[in-house]
mmCIF file of C-alpha atoms in Angstrom:
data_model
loop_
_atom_site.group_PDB
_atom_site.id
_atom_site.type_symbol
_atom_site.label_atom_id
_atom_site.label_comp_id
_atom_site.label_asym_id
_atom_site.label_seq_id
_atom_site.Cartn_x
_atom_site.Cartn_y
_atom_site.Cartn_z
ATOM 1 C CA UNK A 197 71.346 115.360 77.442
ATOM 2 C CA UNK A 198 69.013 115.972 74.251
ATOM 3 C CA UNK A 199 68.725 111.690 74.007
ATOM 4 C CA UNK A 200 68.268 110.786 77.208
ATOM 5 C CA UNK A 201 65.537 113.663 77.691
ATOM 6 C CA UNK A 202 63.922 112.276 75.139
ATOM 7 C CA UNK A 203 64.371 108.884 76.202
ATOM 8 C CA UNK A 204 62.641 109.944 79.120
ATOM 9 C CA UNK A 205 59.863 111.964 78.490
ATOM 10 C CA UNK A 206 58.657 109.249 75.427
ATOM 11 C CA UNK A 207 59.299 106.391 78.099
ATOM 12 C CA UNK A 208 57.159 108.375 80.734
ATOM 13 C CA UNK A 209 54.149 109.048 78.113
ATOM 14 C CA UNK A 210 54.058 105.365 76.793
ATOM 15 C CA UNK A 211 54.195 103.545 80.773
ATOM 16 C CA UNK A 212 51.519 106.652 81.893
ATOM 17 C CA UNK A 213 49.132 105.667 78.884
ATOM 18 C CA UNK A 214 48.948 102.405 80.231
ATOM 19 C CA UNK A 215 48.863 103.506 83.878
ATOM 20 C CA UNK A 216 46.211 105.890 82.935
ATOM 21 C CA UNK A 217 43.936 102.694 82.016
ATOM 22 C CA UNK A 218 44.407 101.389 84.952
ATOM 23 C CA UNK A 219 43.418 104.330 87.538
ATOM 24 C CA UNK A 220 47.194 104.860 88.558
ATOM 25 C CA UNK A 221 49.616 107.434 88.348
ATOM 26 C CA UNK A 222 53.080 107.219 88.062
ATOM 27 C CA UNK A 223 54.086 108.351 91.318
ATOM 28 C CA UNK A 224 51.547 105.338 92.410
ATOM 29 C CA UNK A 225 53.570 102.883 90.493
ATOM 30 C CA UNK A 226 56.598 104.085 91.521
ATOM 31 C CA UNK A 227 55.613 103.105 95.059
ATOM 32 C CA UNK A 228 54.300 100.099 93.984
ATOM 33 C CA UNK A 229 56.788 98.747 92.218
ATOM 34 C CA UNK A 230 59.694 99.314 95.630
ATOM 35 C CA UNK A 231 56.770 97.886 97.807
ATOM 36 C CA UNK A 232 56.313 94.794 95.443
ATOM 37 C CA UNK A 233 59.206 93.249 96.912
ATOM 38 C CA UNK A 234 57.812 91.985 99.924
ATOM 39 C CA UNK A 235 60.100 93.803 101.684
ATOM 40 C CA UNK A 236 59.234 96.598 104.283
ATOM 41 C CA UNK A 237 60.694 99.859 103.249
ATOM 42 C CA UNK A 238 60.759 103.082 105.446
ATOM 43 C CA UNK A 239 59.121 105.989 104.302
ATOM 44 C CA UNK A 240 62.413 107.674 103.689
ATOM 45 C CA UNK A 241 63.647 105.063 101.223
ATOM 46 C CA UNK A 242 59.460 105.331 99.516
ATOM 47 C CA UNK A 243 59.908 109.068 98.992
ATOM 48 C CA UNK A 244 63.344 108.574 97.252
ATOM 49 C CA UNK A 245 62.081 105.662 95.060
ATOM 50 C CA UNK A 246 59.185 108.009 94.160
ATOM 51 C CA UNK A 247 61.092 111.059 94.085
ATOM 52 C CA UNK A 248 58.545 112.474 95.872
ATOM 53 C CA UNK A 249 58.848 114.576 99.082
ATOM 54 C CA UNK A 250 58.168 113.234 102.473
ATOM 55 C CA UNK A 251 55.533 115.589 102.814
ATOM 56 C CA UNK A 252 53.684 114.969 99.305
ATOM 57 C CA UNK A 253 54.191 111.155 99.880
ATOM 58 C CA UNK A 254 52.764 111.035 103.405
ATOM 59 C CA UNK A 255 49.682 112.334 101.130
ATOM 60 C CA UNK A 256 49.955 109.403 98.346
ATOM 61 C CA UNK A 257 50.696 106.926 101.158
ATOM 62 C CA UNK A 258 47.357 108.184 103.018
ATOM 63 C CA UNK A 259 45.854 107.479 100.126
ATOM 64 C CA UNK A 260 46.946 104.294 98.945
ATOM 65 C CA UNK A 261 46.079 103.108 102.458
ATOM 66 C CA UNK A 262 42.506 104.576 102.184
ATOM 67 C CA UNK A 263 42.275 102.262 99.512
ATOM 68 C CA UNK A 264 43.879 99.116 101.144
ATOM 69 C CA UNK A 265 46.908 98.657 99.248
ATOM 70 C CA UNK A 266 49.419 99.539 101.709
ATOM 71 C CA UNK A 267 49.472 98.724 105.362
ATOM 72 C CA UNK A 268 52.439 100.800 107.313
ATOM 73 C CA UNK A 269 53.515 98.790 110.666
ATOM 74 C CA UNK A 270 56.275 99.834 113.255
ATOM 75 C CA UNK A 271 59.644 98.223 112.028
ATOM 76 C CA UNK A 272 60.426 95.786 115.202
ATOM 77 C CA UNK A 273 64.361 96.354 114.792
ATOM 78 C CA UNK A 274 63.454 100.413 115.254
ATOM 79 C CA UNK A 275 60.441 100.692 116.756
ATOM 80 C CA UNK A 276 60.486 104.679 116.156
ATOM 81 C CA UNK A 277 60.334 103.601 112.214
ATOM 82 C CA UNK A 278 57.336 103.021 110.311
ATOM 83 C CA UNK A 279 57.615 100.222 107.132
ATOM 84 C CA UNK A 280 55.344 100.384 104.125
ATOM 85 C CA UNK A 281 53.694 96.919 102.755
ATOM 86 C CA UNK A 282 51.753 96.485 99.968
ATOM 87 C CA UNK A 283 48.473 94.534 101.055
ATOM 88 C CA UNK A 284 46.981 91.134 99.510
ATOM 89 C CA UNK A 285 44.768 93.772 97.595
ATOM 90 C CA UNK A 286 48.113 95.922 96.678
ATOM 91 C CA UNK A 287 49.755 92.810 95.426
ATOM 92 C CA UNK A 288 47.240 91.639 93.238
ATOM 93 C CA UNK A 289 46.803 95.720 91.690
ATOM 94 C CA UNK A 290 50.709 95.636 91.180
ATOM 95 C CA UNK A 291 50.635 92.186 89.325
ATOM 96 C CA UNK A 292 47.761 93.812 87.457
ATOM 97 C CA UNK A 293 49.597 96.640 86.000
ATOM 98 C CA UNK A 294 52.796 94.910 86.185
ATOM 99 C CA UNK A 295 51.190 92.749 83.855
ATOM 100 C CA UNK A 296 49.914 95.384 80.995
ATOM 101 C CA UNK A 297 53.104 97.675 81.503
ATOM 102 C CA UNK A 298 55.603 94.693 80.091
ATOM 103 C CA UNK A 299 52.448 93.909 77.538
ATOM 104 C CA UNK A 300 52.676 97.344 76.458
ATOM 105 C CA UNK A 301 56.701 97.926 76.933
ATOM 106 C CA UNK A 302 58.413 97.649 73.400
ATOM 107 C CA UNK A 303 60.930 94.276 73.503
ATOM 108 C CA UNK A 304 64.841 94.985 73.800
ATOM 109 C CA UNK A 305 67.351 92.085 73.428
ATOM 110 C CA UNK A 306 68.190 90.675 76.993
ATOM 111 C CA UNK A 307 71.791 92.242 75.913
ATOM 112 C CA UNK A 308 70.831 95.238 74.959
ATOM 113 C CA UNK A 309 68.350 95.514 78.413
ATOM 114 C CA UNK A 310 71.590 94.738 80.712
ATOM 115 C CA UNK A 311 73.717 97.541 78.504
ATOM 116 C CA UNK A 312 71.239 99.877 78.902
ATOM 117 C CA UNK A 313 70.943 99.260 82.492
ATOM 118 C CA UNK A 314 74.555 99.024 83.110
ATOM 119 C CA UNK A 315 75.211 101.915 81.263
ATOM 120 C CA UNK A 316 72.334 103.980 83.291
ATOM 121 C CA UNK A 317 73.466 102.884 86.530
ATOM 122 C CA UNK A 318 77.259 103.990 85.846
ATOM 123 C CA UNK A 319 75.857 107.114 84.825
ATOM 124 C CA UNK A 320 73.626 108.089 87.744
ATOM 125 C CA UNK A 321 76.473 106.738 90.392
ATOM 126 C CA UNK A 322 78.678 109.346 87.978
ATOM 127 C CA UNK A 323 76.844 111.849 88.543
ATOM 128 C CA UNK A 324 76.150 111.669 92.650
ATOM 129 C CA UNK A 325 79.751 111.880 92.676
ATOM 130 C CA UNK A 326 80.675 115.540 94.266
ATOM 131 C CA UNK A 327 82.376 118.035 91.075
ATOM 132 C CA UNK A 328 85.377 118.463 90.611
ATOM 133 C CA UNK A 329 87.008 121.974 90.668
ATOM 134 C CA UNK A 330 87.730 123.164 87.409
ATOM 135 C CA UNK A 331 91.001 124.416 88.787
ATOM 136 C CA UNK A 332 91.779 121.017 90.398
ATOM 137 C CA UNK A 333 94.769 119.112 88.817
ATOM 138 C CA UNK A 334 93.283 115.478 87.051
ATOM 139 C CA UNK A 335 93.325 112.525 89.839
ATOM 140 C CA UNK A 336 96.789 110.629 88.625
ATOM 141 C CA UNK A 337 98.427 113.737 87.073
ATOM 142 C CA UNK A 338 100.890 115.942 88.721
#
């Protein structure tokens, strides 16, 4: 838990340094970086992304749209849904700071990049799985 605090926090510091240079938080580029798929994504799935509440990111996404770059539009498979976009002027900021973040990120192997990504994926779908009872026998033992 130590490591991959660590890992964390000194990630966070180095990619908000950069940020900072740019006029963006990292909330902001989490939001970003979902939208700069092309894709619309619901609010719901923009909050998660962000880890954000849905009440605090109806305040970034008010913002961001103040500034024109995000549009939201009525999803026309759900019409009672609202999708987030990144505007023209959204998708040329992203590209911007998508740029300086990889200038700034330090190089891993492409090896070493899918590991680490492997291994934090199997470790985050780990732990969403419920607990297991401490008095519960071992799945497979009897």
């Amino acid at each position: 838990m130590q490591l991959l605090t660590r890992a964390e926090r000194l990630a966070a510091r180095r990619l908000e340094a950069v940020l900072k240079a740019h006029g963006c938080s990292l909330e902001v580029w989490r939001v970003l970086a979902l939208l700069s798929d092309g894709e619309g994504h619901r609010m719901t799935a923009v909050a998660e992304a962000a880890f954000l509440p849905p009440p605090t990111l109806t305040k970034l996404a008010d913002h961001l749209v103040d500034r024109n770059l995000v549009h939201r539009r009525v999803d026309p498979l759900d019409r009672r849904r609202i999708l987030a976009h990144l505007t023209p002027r959204g998708q040329e900021y992203w590209r911007s700071i998508d740029r300086a973040v990889r200038a700034d990120w330090p190089a891993l192997s492409d090896d070493d990049t899918d590991l680490l990504r492997g291994l934090l994926d199997r470790l985050a779908t780990t732990l969403e799985e419920p607990p297991v009872p401490a008095n519960s026998p071992v799945p497979g033992t009897r």
